mmCIF file of C-alpha atoms in Angstrom:
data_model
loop_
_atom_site.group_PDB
_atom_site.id
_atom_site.type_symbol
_atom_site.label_atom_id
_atom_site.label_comp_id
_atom_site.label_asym_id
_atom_site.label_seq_id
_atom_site.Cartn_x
_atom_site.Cartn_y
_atom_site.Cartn_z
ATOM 1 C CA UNK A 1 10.197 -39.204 -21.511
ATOM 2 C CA UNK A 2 9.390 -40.240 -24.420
ATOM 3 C CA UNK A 3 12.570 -42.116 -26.536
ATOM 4 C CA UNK A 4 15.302 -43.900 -25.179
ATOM 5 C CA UNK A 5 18.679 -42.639 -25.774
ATOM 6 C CA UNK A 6 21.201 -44.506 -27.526
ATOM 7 C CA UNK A 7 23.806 -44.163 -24.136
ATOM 8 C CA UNK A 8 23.964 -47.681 -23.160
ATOM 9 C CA UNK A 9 24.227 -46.726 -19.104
ATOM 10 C CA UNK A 10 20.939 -45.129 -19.244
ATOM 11 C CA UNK A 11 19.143 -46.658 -22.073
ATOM 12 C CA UNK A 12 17.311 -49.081 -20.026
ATOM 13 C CA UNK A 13 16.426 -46.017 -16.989
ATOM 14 C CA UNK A 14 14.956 -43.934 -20.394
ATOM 15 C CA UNK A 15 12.691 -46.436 -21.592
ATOM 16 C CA UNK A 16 10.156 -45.817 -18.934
ATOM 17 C CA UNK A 17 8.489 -43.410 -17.318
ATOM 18 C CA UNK A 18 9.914 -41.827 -14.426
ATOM 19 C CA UNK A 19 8.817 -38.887 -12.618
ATOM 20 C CA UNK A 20 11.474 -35.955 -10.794
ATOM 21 C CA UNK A 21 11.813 -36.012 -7.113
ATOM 22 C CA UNK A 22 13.741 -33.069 -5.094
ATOM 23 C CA UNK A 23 15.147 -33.771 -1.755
ATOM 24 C CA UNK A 24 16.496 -30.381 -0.867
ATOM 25 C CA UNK A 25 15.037 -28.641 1.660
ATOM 26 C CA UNK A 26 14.194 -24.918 3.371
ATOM 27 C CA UNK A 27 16.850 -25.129 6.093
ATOM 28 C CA UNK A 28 19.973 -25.801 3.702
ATOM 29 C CA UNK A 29 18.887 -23.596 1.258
ATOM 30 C CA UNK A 30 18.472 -21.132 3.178
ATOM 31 C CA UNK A 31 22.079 -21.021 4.329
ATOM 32 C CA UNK A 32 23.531 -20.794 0.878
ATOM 33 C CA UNK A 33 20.629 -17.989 0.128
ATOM 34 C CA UNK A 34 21.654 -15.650 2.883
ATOM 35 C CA UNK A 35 25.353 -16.133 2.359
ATOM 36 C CA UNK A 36 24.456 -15.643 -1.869
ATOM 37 C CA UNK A 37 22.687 -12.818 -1.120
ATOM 38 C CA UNK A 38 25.522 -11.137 1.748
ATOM 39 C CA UNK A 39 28.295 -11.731 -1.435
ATOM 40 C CA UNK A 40 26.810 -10.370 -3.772
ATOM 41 C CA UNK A 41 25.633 -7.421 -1.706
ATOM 42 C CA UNK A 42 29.366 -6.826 -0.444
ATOM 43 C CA UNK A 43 31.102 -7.138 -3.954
ATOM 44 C CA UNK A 44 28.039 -5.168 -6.020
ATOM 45 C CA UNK A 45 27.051 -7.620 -7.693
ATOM 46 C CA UNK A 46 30.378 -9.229 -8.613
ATOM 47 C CA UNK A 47 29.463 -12.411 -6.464
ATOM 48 C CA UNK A 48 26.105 -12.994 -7.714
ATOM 49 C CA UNK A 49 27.838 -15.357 -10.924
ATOM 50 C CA UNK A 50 29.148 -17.329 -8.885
ATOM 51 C CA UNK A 51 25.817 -17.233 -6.514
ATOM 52 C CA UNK A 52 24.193 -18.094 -9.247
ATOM 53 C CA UNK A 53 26.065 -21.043 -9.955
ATOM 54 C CA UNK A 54 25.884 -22.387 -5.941
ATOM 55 C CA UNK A 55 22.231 -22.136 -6.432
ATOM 56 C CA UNK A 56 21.799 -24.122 -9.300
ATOM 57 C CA UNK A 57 24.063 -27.236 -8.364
ATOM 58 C CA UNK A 58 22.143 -26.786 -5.041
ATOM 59 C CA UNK A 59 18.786 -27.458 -6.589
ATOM 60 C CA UNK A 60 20.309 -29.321 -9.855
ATOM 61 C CA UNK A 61 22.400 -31.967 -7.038
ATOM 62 C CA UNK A 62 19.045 -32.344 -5.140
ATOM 63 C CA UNK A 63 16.656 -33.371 -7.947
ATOM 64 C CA UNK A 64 17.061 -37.189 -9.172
ATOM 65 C CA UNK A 65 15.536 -38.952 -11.554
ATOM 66 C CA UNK A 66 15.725 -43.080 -11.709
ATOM 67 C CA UNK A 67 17.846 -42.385 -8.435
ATOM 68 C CA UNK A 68 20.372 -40.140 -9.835
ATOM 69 C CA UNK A 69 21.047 -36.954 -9.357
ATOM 70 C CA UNK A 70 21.626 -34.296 -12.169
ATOM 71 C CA UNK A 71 24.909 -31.901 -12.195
ATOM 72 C CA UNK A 72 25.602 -28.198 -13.478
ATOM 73 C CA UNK A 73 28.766 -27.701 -14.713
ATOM 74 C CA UNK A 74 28.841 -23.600 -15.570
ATOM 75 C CA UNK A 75 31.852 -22.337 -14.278
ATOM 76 C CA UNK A 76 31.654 -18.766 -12.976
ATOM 77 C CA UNK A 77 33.801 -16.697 -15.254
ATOM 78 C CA UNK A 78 31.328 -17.824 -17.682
ATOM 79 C CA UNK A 79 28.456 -16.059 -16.232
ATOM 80 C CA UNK A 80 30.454 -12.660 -14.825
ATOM 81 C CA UNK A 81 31.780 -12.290 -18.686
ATOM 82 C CA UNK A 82 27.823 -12.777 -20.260
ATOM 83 C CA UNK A 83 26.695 -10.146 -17.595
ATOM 84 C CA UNK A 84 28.796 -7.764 -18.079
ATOM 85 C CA UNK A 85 28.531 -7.762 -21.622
ATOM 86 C CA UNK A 86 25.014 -7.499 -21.246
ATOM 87 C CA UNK A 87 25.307 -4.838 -18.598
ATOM 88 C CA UNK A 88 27.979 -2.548 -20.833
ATOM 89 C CA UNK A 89 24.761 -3.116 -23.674
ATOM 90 C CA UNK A 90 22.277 -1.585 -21.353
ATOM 91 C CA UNK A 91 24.626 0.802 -20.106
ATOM 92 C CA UNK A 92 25.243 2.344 -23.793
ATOM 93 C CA UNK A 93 21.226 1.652 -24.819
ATOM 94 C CA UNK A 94 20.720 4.215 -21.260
ATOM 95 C CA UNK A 95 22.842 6.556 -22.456
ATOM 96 C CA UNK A 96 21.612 6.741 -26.091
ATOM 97 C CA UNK A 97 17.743 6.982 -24.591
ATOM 98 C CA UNK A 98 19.123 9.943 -22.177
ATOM 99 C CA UNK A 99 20.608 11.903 -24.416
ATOM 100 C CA UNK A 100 19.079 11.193 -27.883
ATOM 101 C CA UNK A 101 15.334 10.685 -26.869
ATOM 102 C CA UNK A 102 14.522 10.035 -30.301
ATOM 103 C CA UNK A 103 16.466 6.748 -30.443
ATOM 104 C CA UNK A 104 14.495 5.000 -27.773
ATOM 105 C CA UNK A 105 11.882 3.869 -30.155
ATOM 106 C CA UNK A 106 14.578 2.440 -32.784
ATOM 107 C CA UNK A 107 16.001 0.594 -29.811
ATOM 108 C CA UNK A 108 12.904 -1.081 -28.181
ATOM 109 C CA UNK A 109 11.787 -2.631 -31.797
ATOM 110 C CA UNK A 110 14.930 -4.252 -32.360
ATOM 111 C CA UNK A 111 15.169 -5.221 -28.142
ATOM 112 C CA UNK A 112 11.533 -6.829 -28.635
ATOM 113 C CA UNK A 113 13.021 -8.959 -32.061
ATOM 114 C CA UNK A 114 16.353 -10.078 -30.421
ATOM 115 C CA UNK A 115 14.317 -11.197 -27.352
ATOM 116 C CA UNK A 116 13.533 -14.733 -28.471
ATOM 117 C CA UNK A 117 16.962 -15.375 -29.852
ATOM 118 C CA UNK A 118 18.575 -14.007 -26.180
ATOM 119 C CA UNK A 119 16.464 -16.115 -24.381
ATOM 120 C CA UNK A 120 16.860 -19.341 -26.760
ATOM 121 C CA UNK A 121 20.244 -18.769 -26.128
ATOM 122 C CA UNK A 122 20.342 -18.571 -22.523
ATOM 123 C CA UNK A 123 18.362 -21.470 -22.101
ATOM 124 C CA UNK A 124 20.193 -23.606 -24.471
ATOM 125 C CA UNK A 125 23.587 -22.460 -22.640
ATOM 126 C CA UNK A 126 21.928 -23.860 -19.150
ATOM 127 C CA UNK A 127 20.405 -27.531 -20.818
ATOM 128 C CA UNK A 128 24.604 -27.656 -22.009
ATOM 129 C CA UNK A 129 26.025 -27.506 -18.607
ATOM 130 C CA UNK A 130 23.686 -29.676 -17.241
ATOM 131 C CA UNK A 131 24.270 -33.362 -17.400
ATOM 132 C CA UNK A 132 22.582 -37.039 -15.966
ATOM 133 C CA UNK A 133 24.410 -39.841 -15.188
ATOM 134 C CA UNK A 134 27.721 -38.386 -18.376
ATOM 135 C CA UNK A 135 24.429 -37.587 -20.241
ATOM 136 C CA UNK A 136 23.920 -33.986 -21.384
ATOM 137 C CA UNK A 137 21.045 -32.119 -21.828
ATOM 138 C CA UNK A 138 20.756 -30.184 -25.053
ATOM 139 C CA UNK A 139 17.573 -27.202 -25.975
ATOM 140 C CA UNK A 140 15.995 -27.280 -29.648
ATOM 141 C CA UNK A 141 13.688 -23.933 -28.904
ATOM 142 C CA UNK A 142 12.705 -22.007 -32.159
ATOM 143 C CA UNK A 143 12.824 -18.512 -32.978
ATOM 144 C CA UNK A 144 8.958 -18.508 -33.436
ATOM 145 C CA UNK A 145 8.072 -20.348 -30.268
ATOM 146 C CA UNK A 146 10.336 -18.306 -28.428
ATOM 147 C CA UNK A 147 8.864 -15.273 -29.769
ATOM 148 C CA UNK A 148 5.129 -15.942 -29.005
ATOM 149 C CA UNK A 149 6.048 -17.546 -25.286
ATOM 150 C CA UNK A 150 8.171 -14.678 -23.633
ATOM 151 C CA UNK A 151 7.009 -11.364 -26.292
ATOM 152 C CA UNK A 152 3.723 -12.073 -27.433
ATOM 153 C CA UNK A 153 1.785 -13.579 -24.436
ATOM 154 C CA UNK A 154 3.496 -11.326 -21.749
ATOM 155 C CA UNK A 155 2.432 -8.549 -23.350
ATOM 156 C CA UNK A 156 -1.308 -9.987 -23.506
ATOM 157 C CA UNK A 157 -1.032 -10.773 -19.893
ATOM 158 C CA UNK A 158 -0.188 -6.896 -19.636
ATOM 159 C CA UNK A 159 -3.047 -6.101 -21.112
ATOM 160 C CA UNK A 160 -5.452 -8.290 -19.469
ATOM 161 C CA UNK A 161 -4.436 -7.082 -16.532
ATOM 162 C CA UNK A 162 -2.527 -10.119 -15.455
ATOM 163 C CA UNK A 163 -6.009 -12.033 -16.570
ATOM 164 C CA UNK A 164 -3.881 -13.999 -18.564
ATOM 165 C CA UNK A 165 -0.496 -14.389 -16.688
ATOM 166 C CA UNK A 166 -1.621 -18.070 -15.647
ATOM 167 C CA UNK A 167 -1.912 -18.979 -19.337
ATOM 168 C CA UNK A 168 1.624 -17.396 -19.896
ATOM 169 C CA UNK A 169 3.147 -19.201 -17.174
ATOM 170 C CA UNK A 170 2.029 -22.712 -18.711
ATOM 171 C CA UNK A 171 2.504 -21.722 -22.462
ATOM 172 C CA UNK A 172 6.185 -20.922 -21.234
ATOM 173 C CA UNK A 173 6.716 -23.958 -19.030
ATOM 174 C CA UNK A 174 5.710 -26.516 -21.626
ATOM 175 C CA UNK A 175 7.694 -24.585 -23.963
ATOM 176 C CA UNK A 176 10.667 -24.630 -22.615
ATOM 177 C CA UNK A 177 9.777 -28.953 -21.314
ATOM 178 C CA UNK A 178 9.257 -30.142 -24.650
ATOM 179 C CA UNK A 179 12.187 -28.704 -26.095
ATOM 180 C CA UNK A 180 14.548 -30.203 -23.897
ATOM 181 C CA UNK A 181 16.452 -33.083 -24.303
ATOM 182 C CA UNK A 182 18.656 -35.439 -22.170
ATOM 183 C CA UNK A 183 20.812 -37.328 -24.973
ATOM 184 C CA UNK A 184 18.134 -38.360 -27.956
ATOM 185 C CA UNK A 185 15.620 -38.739 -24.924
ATOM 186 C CA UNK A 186 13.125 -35.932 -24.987
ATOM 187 C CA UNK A 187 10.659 -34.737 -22.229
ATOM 188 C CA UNK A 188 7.122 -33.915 -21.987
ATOM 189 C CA UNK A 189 5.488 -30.861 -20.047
ATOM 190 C CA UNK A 190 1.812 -30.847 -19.591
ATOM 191 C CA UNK A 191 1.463 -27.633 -16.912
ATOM 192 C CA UNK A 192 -2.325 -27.667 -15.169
ATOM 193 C CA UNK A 193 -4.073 -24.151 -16.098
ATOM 194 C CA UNK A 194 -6.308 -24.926 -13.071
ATOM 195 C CA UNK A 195 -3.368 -25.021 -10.909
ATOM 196 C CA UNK A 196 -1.817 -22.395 -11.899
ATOM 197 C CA UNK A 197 -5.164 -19.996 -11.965
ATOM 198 C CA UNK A 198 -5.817 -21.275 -8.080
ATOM 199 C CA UNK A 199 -2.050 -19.933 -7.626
ATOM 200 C CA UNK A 200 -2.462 -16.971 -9.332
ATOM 201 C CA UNK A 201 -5.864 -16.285 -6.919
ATOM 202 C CA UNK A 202 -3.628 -17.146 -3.497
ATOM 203 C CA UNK A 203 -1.116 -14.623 -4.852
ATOM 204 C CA UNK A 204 -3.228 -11.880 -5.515
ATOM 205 C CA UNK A 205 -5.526 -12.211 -2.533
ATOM 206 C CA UNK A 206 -2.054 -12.700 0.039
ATOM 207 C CA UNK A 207 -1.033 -9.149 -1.952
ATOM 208 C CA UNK A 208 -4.412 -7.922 -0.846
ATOM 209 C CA UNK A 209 -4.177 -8.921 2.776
ATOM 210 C CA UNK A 210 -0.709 -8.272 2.862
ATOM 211 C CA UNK A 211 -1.201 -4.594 1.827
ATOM 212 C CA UNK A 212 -3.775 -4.127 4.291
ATOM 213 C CA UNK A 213 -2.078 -5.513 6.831
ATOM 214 C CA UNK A 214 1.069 -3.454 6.635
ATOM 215 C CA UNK A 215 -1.034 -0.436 5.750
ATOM 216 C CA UNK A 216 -3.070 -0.563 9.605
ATOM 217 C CA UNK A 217 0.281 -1.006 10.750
ATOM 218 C CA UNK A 218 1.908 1.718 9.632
ATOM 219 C CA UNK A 219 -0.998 3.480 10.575
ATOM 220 C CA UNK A 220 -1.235 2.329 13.909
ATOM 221 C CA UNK A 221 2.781 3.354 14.017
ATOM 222 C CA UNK A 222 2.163 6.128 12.572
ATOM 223 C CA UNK A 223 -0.583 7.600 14.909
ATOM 224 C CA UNK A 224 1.453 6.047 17.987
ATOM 225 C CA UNK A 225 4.818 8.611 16.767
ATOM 226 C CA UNK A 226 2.384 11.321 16.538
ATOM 227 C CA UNK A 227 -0.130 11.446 19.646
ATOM 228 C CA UNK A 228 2.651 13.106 21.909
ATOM 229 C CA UNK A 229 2.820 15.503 19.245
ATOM 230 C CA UNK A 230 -0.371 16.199 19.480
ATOM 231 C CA UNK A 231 -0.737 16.238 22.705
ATOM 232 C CA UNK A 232 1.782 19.018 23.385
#
């Protein structure tokens, strides 16, 4: 971090440098996954604001910094409403593409330009419900940033084949660090390309082996069903 803020009970915890620490962990997580996941299955969908929120004060409540933990303070409503305002959006845009072909292309131009604002907005919406020690977090994202982050560079990613997916990954994650804020304090995200290239590899070669895997299984499944079949 790189200015203190002006809030006198942290001023003197926000003139150093501190680094994040998590102590979650698999096992507890896990329990409010499953039961996240069994909600929202049950009430299609319904449950998944208020999953959403569990999660986040989960991993929000677990992650300290200076020894203090951080809070989220979204209520649930909040999240249902956005959702299904959004949904009842995509809902109409379905219809219109379905039924009026030509109107797909008029609607993907103007989906691609309200993009950055959406997501600006979502983000900002999640830094205002999040607070540290009565401190809250505020997001100063731009139109422009926003636009060459999540529009421009996925769809270069896309076309490299996922060649650049890395590069989005880290172009988005410092993005969205340095334009948070915790009072007047701001942050500073440096993601390692390296890193995230050697992650990138482990993915695609576990996908590999993965597929293979479950493909001689299948086969050896599937030849297993069929020998008394064949047999006959």
């Amino acid at each position: 971090m790189d200015t203190p803020v002006t809030s006198a009970p942290v001023e003197r915890a926000l003139s150093r440098k501190h680094g994040f620490e998590f102590r979650g962990n698999a096992r507890e997580y896990f329990g409010i996954w499953i039961v996240n996941l069994l909600l929202t299955i049950v009430t299609v969908g319904i449950y998944s604001a208020w999953a959403k929120v569990r999660r986040l004060r989960y991993f929000y409540g677990n992650t300290f910094l200076d020894g203090h933990n951080f809070e989220y303070h979204a209520r649930p409503m909040q999240i249902l409403i956005g959702r299904i305002i959004v949904i009842g959006v995509l809902i109409v845009v379905n219809l219109l593409i379905q039924f009026v072909s030509p109107f797909f292309g008029l609607l993907f131009i103007p989906y691609l330009i309200a993009l950055p604002w959406l997501i600006n907005k979502a983000i900002a919406f999640n830094a205002r419900m999040t607070t540290w020690r009565n401190v809250r977090m505020s997001f100063n994202g731009n139109y422009w940033g926003a636009l060459g982050v999540f529009v421009a560079m996925p769809i270069a990613a896309s076309i490299t084949l996922g060649l650049l997916a890395p590069v989005a990954s880290r172009m988005s994650s410092n993005y969205i660090g340095r334009n948070l804020k915790l009072g007047t304090a701001s942050f500073n995200t440096d993601a390692n390309l390296g890193d995230l290239y050697r992650n990138f590899g482990t993915t695609i070669v576990f996908a590999i082996v993965g597929s293979i895997v479950l493909g001689l299984v299948l086969a050896i499944v599937g030849s297993a069903v069929a020998f008394p079949f064949m047999s006959l």
